[in-house]
Amino acid sequence: MLKNYIKIAWRNITKSRFHALVNISGLSVGIAFTLLIGAYVWSELNVNSALKNLNRQYILQSKWKNPNQGLELTTVGPLAKALRETYPHLVANYYRWDGITSNVSKGDKVFREGLQVGDSTMLSMYGFSVLHGNTKTAFDDPFSVVITAEKAIKYFGKTDVTGETLSIENFSGAKHDFMISAVLKSPAKNSVTMLNDNNNNQFYISANNISYFGRNMDWPNFYIVGYIELQKGVSPIELEKPMQHLLKQNAPPGVAENLTPYIVPLNQYYLDANNGLIKKTLFALSGIAFFILLMAIVNFINLSVSKSAARMREIGIRKVLGGVRRQLIVQFLVESVITVLFSTIVAVFLYIATCNLFSNILGKEIPSLNAFPLYFIFIPAILIVLIGFLAGIYPSFVLSSLKAVESLKGKLGAVKDNVLLRKLLIGFQFGTAALVFICAYIITEQMQLFFTKDLGYNKDYIVSAQLPRDWSRPGVDKMETIRSQFAAMPQVSNAALSYEVPDDNNAGQVTLYRIGSDSAHAVSSQQFTTDEYYRSTFNIPMAAGEFFGKEGGLVDATKIVINEKQAKALGWNDPQDAIGKGVVFLGFNGYKAAIAGVTKDFNTGSLQKAIPPVTFVHVKTNTIFRFLSFKLRAGNVRESIAALQQKWSVLLPGTAFDFTFMDDTIKKLYTTEIQLQQASYTAALLALVIVLLGVLGLISLSVQKRIKEIGIRKILGSSVSAIIALFVKEFLSIVLIAGLVVCPLAYILMNSWLNAYVYRVAITGIPFMASLVFIGAVTILIIVARTYKAAMDNPVKSLRTE
């Protein structure tokens, strides 16, 4: 019997090729999109899943009384190690690292790379796979380095490179050969080697060499990433008092009194970081994929019912010859499952064909089919049965309920009772499409704000490149000389030496108070280490005074510059009142400095955060730097970059010219938001296609049912436009009702999303009106195209239709 059902189902599908093609296309697009988003969500949920003993792995985080005093992401240097050594019954293992960038070279190959200087416990603690070398001794030898297979191929063209050497530069400008002791299999995405999107270290050096880079992991240093592994059965709450005790016992008072350390499980850290932005995005994308799939299923239902007339005589004959309703239901369900089977096969091919495209759209790699576990093969099978049943259950029951006599006459009398349900289904499609369009519109407005809002400085034509380090006064003087030679180029209007660019990644915080006050009134602020050309290069307006001094003239490097927010925090509401006043730095042996100028407030990073207090310290006083930033003249940017690169090879031979435009730097701050925007665009397009197919199916059914009515209206003098308007009115009312229902929901969803940003767009009526008008206009075009022929037909022919 089943064989007979399948044979008949196949004949009906091939007989109505166009109908089958539309059904398969709509479903395959919906299923493919759902599979792509599902694969992305699965890959994000599996971040850190490959780590050894994951359920006992934690990262140390910091909560500061004043958020400007330190970073949440890092902790004091020795804390993780001290927890293991002091409380071995609680802590089974630890790992700490300090992230730096430096020039790495092999012969004529020179690149700027991310280095992770950390404890030798990394390999044993997390179970990273080693292709070559010994995991137990990889960090034992001095000046040894562990690299990934990707970097081994980059420098040597092969992976078996243990015993080879790479030259790595330190922050004094010196170079030393590091022997490769092990090569890691490139690890799956995790929060140890890839802490965030801006951090993907693939060179691992023992902390025994940390002094070579002029760094430390001492108690005053609270910019070290720390991890611990708890003993079995130990609860995180048991670490609270030990951590506080170690801080009070060892850390400087200013740190111990203001810092509350806490630990976060690595199995949830990635999703919960940045106020759960990743988790919210995954929920949003999952919701979009679910509704797109649901729209495709609804579309399948409407198209199936709209073709019911073609099957009526078949149904009538079956019933006259003794066919029972149960057999008809099974027949239609089999046809539905077969259609979904073909749709799923097409969807798999679409997945393969568009995997790279979606990776580019989302900005993150979508796993290929061979990346999934073998048991994932059951997911398409379950989808076929489930979607086939859900998509076919309504048409099968509707069509099988037709009376034999009416079926033989080709009448749709039994179907008309369910018009309301089909209108509700198409209304759901309209509502979903409107929701996606409204959300995409508002997300686009917020993204435009990110890139068009006055940031307080001018980012246009600014290029930044990282420098080799020589953090000494002679090193700074050398770089200032090099800076002046770059600034003299005809393609460059200005250049600045600094440790920071406005990318949310500064040297840390400084705490200071006014002379004449006391440390109880100290204010924490972000520290920017720059030269006197930084302000003019980034075009930061001054509120009062000068930016260290006149460019090209005598500059007092012992002075500082603050922004308006810092001036107000220190008690000067009028920026002019701060000029010439003295402040005392907490720590730094009570270093005192006078204020040379006050800048206007400017955004130092993402618009998720309010503008913080900022203190500018001159690079000749605080001799650290990372960037040369160039303000290019308007014109041929490509030629300007080529000229910079050529000049770089002359002034800084043997170093990599890795440059980044400020626009691209800012984009990195909004990686997740850009992913959501691109996904919403794709979803909006798919939603529009699916809803239009749904309209096509329902309007076809409506025209078919009312063909006699159309003939009578024409005989009675109705015009073609009036007949078309009759159908347009029916569908526009559905669009209007769907819009009224979905608009409040869209407002609630987008207002909740926008609340994560300190600087956000106001939600106006424009996105709602524009989305509904657009969907309504496209719907009208479809209706006109479908009803025009029926309205133009000879009314006599229409009246003869039975």
PDB file of C-alpha atoms in Angstrom, residues 447-707:
ATOM      1  CA  MET A 447      24.409  51.036  12.769  1.00  0.00           C
ATOM      2  CA  GLN A 448      24.338  54.312  10.852  1.00  0.00           C
ATOM      3  CA  LEU A 449      24.555  56.102  14.184  1.00  0.00           C
ATOM      4  CA  PHE A 450      27.678  54.074  15.016  1.00  0.00           C
ATOM      5  CA  PHE A 451      29.427  55.229  11.877  1.00  0.00           C
ATOM      6  CA  THR A 452      27.960  58.703  11.335  1.00  0.00           C
ATOM      7  CA  LYS A 453      27.618  60.034  14.874  1.00  0.00           C
ATOM      8  CA  ASP A 454      30.000  62.817  15.782  1.00  0.00           C
ATOM      9  CA  LEU A 455      32.517  60.840  17.831  1.00  0.00           C
ATOM     10  CA  GLY A 456      34.237  63.973  19.029  1.00  0.00           C
ATOM     11  CA  TYR A 457      37.122  63.424  16.631  1.00  0.00           C
ATOM     12  CA  ASN A 458      37.580  62.967  12.874  1.00  0.00           C
ATOM     13  CA  LYS A 459      38.266  59.364  11.852  1.00  0.00           C
ATOM     14  CA  ASP A 460      38.380  60.019   8.093  1.00  0.00           C
ATOM     15  CA  TYR A 461      41.621  59.186   6.271  1.00  0.00           C
ATOM     16  CA  ILE A 462      43.339  58.030   9.484  1.00  0.00           C
ATOM     17  CA  VAL A 463      45.605  54.991   9.169  1.00  0.00           C
ATOM     18  CA  SER A 464      47.297  53.399  12.193  1.00  0.00           C
ATOM     19  CA  ALA A 465      50.202  50.954  12.165  1.00  0.00           C
ATOM     20  CA  GLN A 466      51.845  49.158  15.079  1.00  0.00           C
ATOM     21  CA  LEU A 467      55.494  49.929  15.774  1.00  0.00           C
ATOM     22  CA  PRO A 468      58.451  47.906  17.014  1.00  0.00           C
ATOM     23  CA  ARG A 469      58.915  48.549  20.722  1.00  0.00           C
ATOM     24  CA  ASP A 470      61.778  50.359  22.381  1.00  0.00           C
ATOM     25  CA  TRP A 471      60.176  51.680  25.538  1.00  0.00           C
ATOM     26  CA  SER A 472      62.997  53.934  26.622  1.00  0.00           C
ATOM     27  CA  ARG A 473      63.588  57.664  26.321  1.00  0.00           C
ATOM     28  CA  PRO A 474      66.030  57.165  23.414  1.00  0.00           C
ATOM     29  CA  GLY A 475      63.473  54.836  21.826  1.00  0.00           C
ATOM     30  CA  VAL A 476      60.780  57.525  22.092  1.00  0.00           C
ATOM     31  CA  ASP A 477      63.120  60.168  20.673  1.00  0.00           C
ATOM     32  CA  LYS A 478      63.928  57.886  17.752  1.00  0.00           C
ATOM     33  CA  MET A 479      60.236  57.292  17.032  1.00  0.00           C
ATOM     34  CA  GLU A 480      59.485  61.019  17.224  1.00  0.00           C
ATOM     35  CA  THR A 481      62.193  61.613  14.615  1.00  0.00           C
ATOM     36  CA  ILE A 482      60.672  58.914  12.426  1.00  0.00           C
ATOM     37  CA  ARG A 483      57.214  60.427  13.013  1.00  0.00           C
ATOM     38  CA  SER A 484      58.402  63.822  11.768  1.00  0.00           C
ATOM     39  CA  GLN A 485      59.796  62.237   8.597  1.00  0.00           C
ATOM     40  CA  PHE A 486      56.468  60.555   7.903  1.00  0.00           C
ATOM     41  CA  ALA A 487      54.613  63.824   8.619  1.00  0.00           C
ATOM     42  CA  ALA A 488      56.777  65.616   6.043  1.00  0.00           C
ATOM     43  CA  MET A 489      55.526  63.325   3.254  1.00  0.00           C
ATOM     44  CA  PRO A 490      53.271  65.105   0.724  1.00  0.00           C
ATOM     45  CA  GLN A 491      50.628  62.371   1.140  1.00  0.00           C
ATOM     46  CA  VAL A 492      50.424  62.912   4.940  1.00  0.00           C
ATOM     47  CA  SER A 493      48.906  65.974   6.604  1.00  0.00           C
ATOM     48  CA  ASN A 494      49.889  64.908  10.126  1.00  0.00           C
ATOM     49  CA  ALA A 495      51.149  61.982  12.187  1.00  0.00           C
ATOM     50  CA  ALA A 496      51.121  61.084  15.889  1.00  0.00           C
ATOM     51  CA  LEU A 497      52.926  58.656  18.176  1.00  0.00           C
ATOM     52  CA  SER A 498      50.749  57.038  20.849  1.00  0.00           C
ATOM     53  CA  TYR A 499      50.000  53.960  22.856  1.00  0.00           C
ATOM     54  CA  GLU A 500      46.262  54.189  22.105  1.00  0.00           C
ATOM     55  CA  VAL A 501      43.846  54.804  19.291  1.00  0.00           C
ATOM     56  CA  PRO A 502      40.137  55.193  20.161  1.00  0.00           C
ATOM     57  CA  ASP A 503      39.347  51.455  20.058  1.00  0.00           C
ATOM     58  CA  ASP A 504      38.408  50.628  23.683  1.00  0.00           C
ATOM     59  CA  ASN A 505      41.901  49.244  24.272  1.00  0.00           C
ATOM     60  CA  ASN A 506      43.904  51.682  26.366  1.00  0.00           C
ATOM     61  CA  ALA A 507      46.930  51.293  28.629  1.00  0.00           C
ATOM     62  CA  GLY A 508      44.788  51.196  31.719  1.00  0.00           C
ATOM     63  CA  GLN A 509      43.509  53.590  34.333  1.00  0.00           C
ATOM     64  CA  VAL A 510      45.168  56.303  36.392  1.00  0.00           C
ATOM     65  CA  THR A 511      43.748  57.742  39.594  1.00  0.00           C
ATOM     66  CA  LEU A 512      44.457  61.335  40.588  1.00  0.00           C
ATOM     67  CA  TYR A 513      43.200  64.145  42.781  1.00  0.00           C
ATOM     68  CA  ARG A 514      43.581  67.902  42.978  1.00  0.00           C
ATOM     69  CA  ILE A 515      46.467  69.406  44.889  1.00  0.00           C
ATOM     70  CA  GLY A 516      44.984  70.781  48.057  1.00  0.00           C
ATOM     71  CA  SER A 517      42.495  67.941  48.247  1.00  0.00           C
ATOM     72  CA  ASP A 518      43.173  64.402  49.463  1.00  0.00           C
ATOM     73  CA  SER A 519      43.097  60.870  48.063  1.00  0.00           C
ATOM     74  CA  ALA A 520      39.534  60.364  49.309  1.00  0.00           C
ATOM     75  CA  HIS A 521      38.472  62.627  46.424  1.00  0.00           C
ATOM     76  CA  ALA A 522      40.592  60.835  43.821  1.00  0.00           C
ATOM     77  CA  VAL A 523      39.063  60.210  40.408  1.00  0.00           C
ATOM     78  CA  SER A 524      39.896  57.293  38.116  1.00  0.00           C
ATOM     79  CA  SER A 525      40.191  57.854  34.394  1.00  0.00           C
ATOM     80  CA  GLN A 526      41.370  56.172  31.235  1.00  0.00           C
ATOM     81  CA  GLN A 527      44.990  56.899  30.458  1.00  0.00           C
ATOM     82  CA  PHE A 528      46.030  57.908  26.954  1.00  0.00           C
ATOM     83  CA  THR A 529      49.774  58.102  26.277  1.00  0.00           C
ATOM     84  CA  THR A 530      50.388  60.336  23.263  1.00  0.00           C
ATOM     85  CA  ASP A 531      52.570  63.064  21.852  1.00  0.00           C
ATOM     86  CA  GLU A 532      51.519  66.662  21.177  1.00  0.00           C
ATOM     87  CA  TYR A 533      50.431  65.830  17.614  1.00  0.00           C
ATOM     88  CA  TYR A 534      47.681  63.412  18.638  1.00  0.00           C
ATOM     89  CA  ARG A 535      45.005  66.087  19.008  1.00  0.00           C
ATOM     90  CA  SER A 536      45.556  67.598  15.571  1.00  0.00           C
ATOM     91  CA  THR A 537      45.905  64.200  13.870  1.00  0.00           C
ATOM     92  CA  PHE A 538      42.534  63.054  15.226  1.00  0.00           C
ATOM     93  CA  ASN A 539      41.109  66.596  15.127  1.00  0.00           C
ATOM     94  CA  ILE A 540      39.963  66.565  18.777  1.00  0.00           C
ATOM     95  CA  PRO A 541      38.600  70.035  19.700  1.00  0.00           C
ATOM     96  CA  MET A 542      40.021  71.807  22.735  1.00  0.00           C
ATOM     97  CA  ALA A 543      37.722  73.213  25.434  1.00  0.00           C
ATOM     98  CA  ALA A 544      40.530  75.220  27.064  1.00  0.00           C
ATOM     99  CA  GLY A 545      44.334  75.496  27.069  1.00  0.00           C
ATOM    100  CA  GLU A 546      46.739  73.652  24.795  1.00  0.00           C
ATOM    101  CA  PHE A 547      47.432  70.003  24.030  1.00  0.00           C
ATOM    102  CA  PHE A 548      50.756  69.872  25.907  1.00  0.00           C
ATOM    103  CA  GLY A 549      51.980  72.885  23.932  1.00  0.00           C
ATOM    104  CA  LYS A 550      52.345  74.282  20.468  1.00  0.00           C
ATOM    105  CA  GLU A 551      53.207  71.689  17.833  1.00  0.00           C
ATOM    106  CA  GLY A 552      56.797  72.037  16.667  1.00  0.00           C
ATOM    107  CA  GLY A 553      57.623  74.313  19.579  1.00  0.00           C
ATOM    108  CA  LEU A 554      58.751  73.721  23.128  1.00  0.00           C
ATOM    109  CA  VAL A 555      56.513  71.227  24.885  1.00  0.00           C
ATOM    110  CA  ASP A 556      56.430  70.575  28.607  1.00  0.00           C
ATOM    111  CA  ALA A 557      56.113  66.788  28.692  1.00  0.00           C
ATOM    112  CA  THR A 558      55.612  66.823  32.469  1.00  0.00           C
ATOM    113  CA  LYS A 559      52.170  68.390  32.052  1.00  0.00           C
ATOM    114  CA  ILE A 560      48.975  66.473  31.361  1.00  0.00           C
ATOM    115  CA  VAL A 561      45.788  67.045  29.393  1.00  0.00           C
ATOM    116  CA  ILE A 562      42.325  65.940  30.508  1.00  0.00           C
ATOM    117  CA  ASN A 563      38.899  65.859  28.893  1.00  0.00           C
ATOM    118  CA  GLU A 564      35.802  67.765  30.041  1.00  0.00           C
ATOM    119  CA  LYS A 565      34.410  64.709  31.830  1.00  0.00           C
ATOM    120  CA  GLN A 566      37.584  64.437  33.909  1.00  0.00           C
ATOM    121  CA  ALA A 567      37.604  68.187  34.633  1.00  0.00           C
ATOM    122  CA  LYS A 568      34.055  68.004  35.989  1.00  0.00           C
ATOM    123  CA  ALA A 569      34.888  64.899  38.021  1.00  0.00           C
ATOM    124  CA  LEU A 570      37.752  66.813  39.627  1.00  0.00           C
ATOM    125  CA  GLY A 571      35.440  69.722  40.435  1.00  0.00           C
ATOM    126  CA  TRP A 572      36.056  72.200  37.584  1.00  0.00           C
ATOM    127  CA  ASN A 573      32.758  72.862  35.823  1.00  0.00           C
ATOM    128  CA  ASP A 574      34.422  75.505  33.671  1.00  0.00           C
ATOM    129  CA  PRO A 575      37.318  73.887  31.732  1.00  0.00           C
ATOM    130  CA  GLN A 576      39.243  77.165  31.852  1.00  0.00           C
ATOM    131  CA  ASP A 577      39.437  76.899  35.640  1.00  0.00           C
ATOM    132  CA  ALA A 578      41.479  73.693  35.332  1.00  0.00           C
ATOM    133  CA  ILE A 579      44.288  75.226  33.267  1.00  0.00           C
ATOM    134  CA  GLY A 580      47.525  75.465  35.235  1.00  0.00           C
ATOM    135  CA  LYS A 581      46.105  73.638  38.244  1.00  0.00           C
ATOM    136  CA  GLY A 582      48.043  70.744  39.775  1.00  0.00           C
ATOM    137  CA  VAL A 583      47.007  67.138  40.387  1.00  0.00           C
ATOM    138  CA  VAL A 584      48.569  64.221  42.261  1.00  0.00           C
ATOM    139  CA  PHE A 585      48.666  60.678  40.868  1.00  0.00           C
ATOM    140  CA  LEU A 586      47.855  57.854  43.261  1.00  0.00           C
ATOM    141  CA  GLY A 587      50.794  55.504  43.094  1.00  0.00           C
ATOM    142  CA  PHE A 588      53.723  56.503  40.883  1.00  0.00           C
ATOM    143  CA  ASN A 589      55.402  57.817  44.079  1.00  0.00           C
ATOM    144  CA  GLY A 590      52.880  60.636  44.328  1.00  0.00           C
ATOM    145  CA  TYR A 591      53.780  62.084  40.930  1.00  0.00           C
ATOM    146  CA  LYS A 592      52.476  65.647  40.495  1.00  0.00           C
ATOM    147  CA  ALA A 593      51.578  67.340  37.225  1.00  0.00           C
ATOM    148  CA  ALA A 594      49.989  70.550  36.004  1.00  0.00           C
ATOM    149  CA  ILE A 595      47.080  70.616  33.571  1.00  0.00           C
ATOM    150  CA  ALA A 596      48.054  72.107  30.212  1.00  0.00           C
ATOM    151  CA  GLY A 597      44.677  71.757  28.490  1.00  0.00           C
ATOM    152  CA  VAL A 598      41.170  70.324  28.480  1.00  0.00           C
ATOM    153  CA  THR A 599      39.802  68.612  25.367  1.00  0.00           C
ATOM    154  CA  LYS A 600      36.191  68.309  24.395  1.00  0.00           C
ATOM    155  CA  ASP A 601      34.709  64.938  25.271  1.00  0.00           C
ATOM    156  CA  PHE A 602      35.122  62.267  22.594  1.00  0.00           C
ATOM    157  CA  ASN A 603      34.191  58.601  22.303  1.00  0.00           C
ATOM    158  CA  THR A 604      37.104  56.345  23.196  1.00  0.00           C
ATOM    159  CA  GLY A 605      35.367  53.154  22.067  1.00  0.00           C
ATOM    160  CA  SER A 606      31.942  51.591  21.553  1.00  0.00           C
ATOM    161  CA  LEU A 607      28.732  53.594  21.880  1.00  0.00           C
ATOM    162  CA  GLN A 608      27.574  50.937  24.324  1.00  0.00           C
ATOM    163  CA  LYS A 609      29.508  52.876  26.952  1.00  0.00           C
ATOM    164  CA  ALA A 610      29.350  56.452  28.157  1.00  0.00           C
ATOM    165  CA  ILE A 611      32.320  58.720  27.493  1.00  0.00           C
ATOM    166  CA  PRO A 612      34.739  58.135  30.391  1.00  0.00           C
ATOM    167  CA  PRO A 613      37.103  60.600  32.098  1.00  0.00           C
ATOM    168  CA  VAL A 614      40.381  60.693  30.145  1.00  0.00           C
ATOM    169  CA  THR A 615      43.884  61.758  31.168  1.00  0.00           C
ATOM    170  CA  PHE A 616      46.509  62.319  28.459  1.00  0.00           C
ATOM    171  CA  VAL A 617      50.103  61.713  29.529  1.00  0.00           C
ATOM    172  CA  HIS A 618      52.965  62.660  27.222  1.00  0.00           C
ATOM    173  CA  VAL A 619      54.899  59.783  25.693  1.00  0.00           C
ATOM    174  CA  LYS A 620      58.192  61.331  26.848  1.00  0.00           C
ATOM    175  CA  THR A 621      57.018  61.049  30.446  1.00  0.00           C
ATOM    176  CA  ASN A 622      55.390  57.628  30.159  1.00  0.00           C
ATOM    177  CA  THR A 623      57.680  56.013  27.600  1.00  0.00           C
ATOM    178  CA  ILE A 624      55.317  53.454  26.088  1.00  0.00           C
ATOM    179  CA  PHE A 625      53.921  53.471  22.566  1.00  0.00           C
ATOM    180  CA  ARG A 626      52.307  51.143  20.060  1.00  0.00           C
ATOM    181  CA  PHE A 627      51.010  53.160  17.117  1.00  0.00           C
ATOM    182  CA  LEU A 628      51.947  55.658  14.512  1.00  0.00           C
ATOM    183  CA  SER A 629      48.718  57.212  13.231  1.00  0.00           C
ATOM    184  CA  PHE A 630      48.740  59.019   9.900  1.00  0.00           C
ATOM    185  CA  LYS A 631      46.225  61.583   8.711  1.00  0.00           C
ATOM    186  CA  LEU A 632      46.265  61.149   4.945  1.00  0.00           C
ATOM    187  CA  ARG A 633      45.467  63.955   2.566  1.00  0.00           C
ATOM    188  CA  ALA A 634      42.351  63.528   0.462  1.00  0.00           C
ATOM    189  CA  GLY A 635      43.131  61.989  -2.901  1.00  0.00           C
ATOM    190  CA  ASN A 636      44.330  58.630  -4.145  1.00  0.00           C
ATOM    191  CA  VAL A 637      44.401  56.588  -0.938  1.00  0.00           C
ATOM    192  CA  ARG A 638      45.981  53.560  -2.613  1.00  0.00           C
ATOM    193  CA  GLU A 639      48.942  55.598  -3.807  1.00  0.00           C
ATOM    194  CA  SER A 640      49.278  57.184  -0.363  1.00  0.00           C
ATOM    195  CA  ILE A 641      49.405  53.758   1.318  1.00  0.00           C
ATOM    196  CA  ALA A 642      51.998  52.554  -1.210  1.00  0.00           C
ATOM    197  CA  ALA A 643      54.124  55.634  -0.476  1.00  0.00           C
ATOM    198  CA  LEU A 644      53.791  55.021   3.289  1.00  0.00           C
ATOM    199  CA  GLN A 645      54.804  51.400   2.867  1.00  0.00           C
ATOM    200  CA  GLN A 646      57.874  52.349   0.865  1.00  0.00           C
ATOM    201  CA  LYS A 647      58.867  54.977   3.442  1.00  0.00           C
ATOM    202  CA  TRP A 648      58.288  52.452   6.249  1.00  0.00           C
ATOM    203  CA  SER A 649      60.709  49.965   4.666  1.00  0.00           C
ATOM    204  CA  VAL A 650      63.369  52.695   4.629  1.00  0.00           C
ATOM    205  CA  LEU A 651      62.801  54.117   8.126  1.00  0.00           C
ATOM    206  CA  LEU A 652      61.876  50.859   9.875  1.00  0.00           C
ATOM    207  CA  PRO A 653      63.614  48.069   7.940  1.00  0.00           C
ATOM    208  CA  GLY A 654      62.897  44.500   8.967  1.00  0.00           C
ATOM    209  CA  THR A 655      59.501  45.351  10.510  1.00  0.00           C
ATOM    210  CA  ALA A 656      56.005  44.657   9.225  1.00  0.00           C
ATOM    211  CA  PHE A 657      53.816  47.505   7.979  1.00  0.00           C
ATOM    212  CA  ASP A 658      50.482  46.195   9.263  1.00  0.00           C
ATOM    213  CA  PHE A 659      48.122  49.129   8.897  1.00  0.00           C
ATOM    214  CA  THR A 660      44.445  49.580   9.729  1.00  0.00           C
ATOM    215  CA  PHE A 661      42.071  52.334   8.715  1.00  0.00           C
ATOM    216  CA  MET A 662      40.230  53.897  11.625  1.00  0.00           C
ATOM    217  CA  ASP A 663      36.926  53.021   9.976  1.00  0.00           C
ATOM    218  CA  ASP A 664      37.879  49.335  10.102  1.00  0.00           C
ATOM    219  CA  THR A 665      39.061  49.682  13.692  1.00  0.00           C
ATOM    220  CA  ILE A 666      35.652  51.050  14.668  1.00  0.00           C
ATOM    221  CA  LYS A 667      33.889  48.269  12.759  1.00  0.00           C
ATOM    222  CA  LYS A 668      35.646  45.710  14.973  1.00  0.00           C
ATOM    223  CA  LEU A 669      33.892  47.258  17.971  1.00  0.00           C
ATOM    224  CA  TYR A 670      30.550  46.305  16.437  1.00  0.00           C
ATOM    225  CA  THR A 671      31.278  42.838  15.048  1.00  0.00           C
ATOM    226  CA  THR A 672      28.221  41.238  16.669  1.00  0.00           C
ATOM    227  CA  GLU A 673      25.926  44.097  15.658  1.00  0.00           C
ATOM    228  CA  ILE A 674      27.126  43.886  12.053  1.00  0.00           C
ATOM    229  CA  GLN A 675      26.412  40.135  12.061  1.00  0.00           C
ATOM    230  CA  LEU A 676      22.872  40.789  13.287  1.00  0.00           C
ATOM    231  CA  GLN A 677      22.360  43.508  10.679  1.00  0.00           C
ATOM    232  CA  GLN A 678      23.528  41.287   7.805  1.00  0.00           C
ATOM    233  CA  ALA A 679      21.397  38.386   9.029  1.00  0.00           C
ATOM    234  CA  SER A 680      18.333  40.645   9.331  1.00  0.00           C
ATOM    235  CA  TYR A 681      18.815  41.829   5.741  1.00  0.00           C
ATOM    236  CA  THR A 682      18.968  38.247   4.519  1.00  0.00           C
ATOM    237  CA  ALA A 683      15.940  37.288   6.602  1.00  0.00           C
ATOM    238  CA  ALA A 684      13.979  40.298   5.321  1.00  0.00           C
ATOM    239  CA  LEU A 685      14.648  39.275   1.720  1.00  0.00           C
ATOM    240  CA  LEU A 686      13.662  35.652   2.370  1.00  0.00           C
ATOM    241  CA  ALA A 687      10.565  36.731   4.302  1.00  0.00           C
ATOM    242  CA  LEU A 688       9.487  38.921   1.391  1.00  0.00           C
ATOM    243  CA  VAL A 689       9.944  36.093  -1.130  1.00  0.00           C
ATOM    244  CA  ILE A 690       8.042  33.606   1.021  1.00  0.00           C
ATOM    245  CA  VAL A 691       5.185  35.972   1.842  1.00  0.00           C
ATOM    246  CA  LEU A 692       4.782  36.830  -1.838  1.00  0.00           C
ATOM    247  CA  LEU A 693       4.580  33.135  -2.678  1.00  0.00           C
ATOM    248  CA  GLY A 694       1.926  32.847   0.020  1.00  0.00           C
ATOM    249  CA  VAL A 695      -0.029  35.754  -1.471  1.00  0.00           C
ATOM    250  CA  LEU A 696       0.273  34.142  -4.893  1.00  0.00           C
ATOM    251  CA  GLY A 697      -1.156  30.886  -3.558  1.00  0.00           C
ATOM    252  CA  LEU A 698      -4.062  32.475  -1.721  1.00  0.00           C
ATOM    253  CA  ILE A 699      -4.975  34.892  -4.503  1.00  0.00           C
ATOM    254  CA  SER A 700      -4.965  31.971  -6.951  1.00  0.00           C
ATOM    255  CA  LEU A 701      -7.420  30.120  -4.745  1.00  0.00           C
ATOM    256  CA  SER A 702      -9.562  33.207  -4.299  1.00  0.00           C
ATOM    257  CA  VAL A 703      -9.698  33.922  -8.047  1.00  0.00           C
ATOM    258  CA  GLN A 704     -10.511  30.293  -8.773  1.00  0.00           C
ATOM    259  CA  LYS A 705     -13.399  30.271  -6.295  1.00  0.00           C
ATOM    260  CA  ARG A 706     -14.830  33.569  -7.488  1.00  0.00           C
ATOM    261  CA  ILE A 707     -14.492  33.095 -11.241  1.00  0.00           C
TER     262      ILE A 707
END
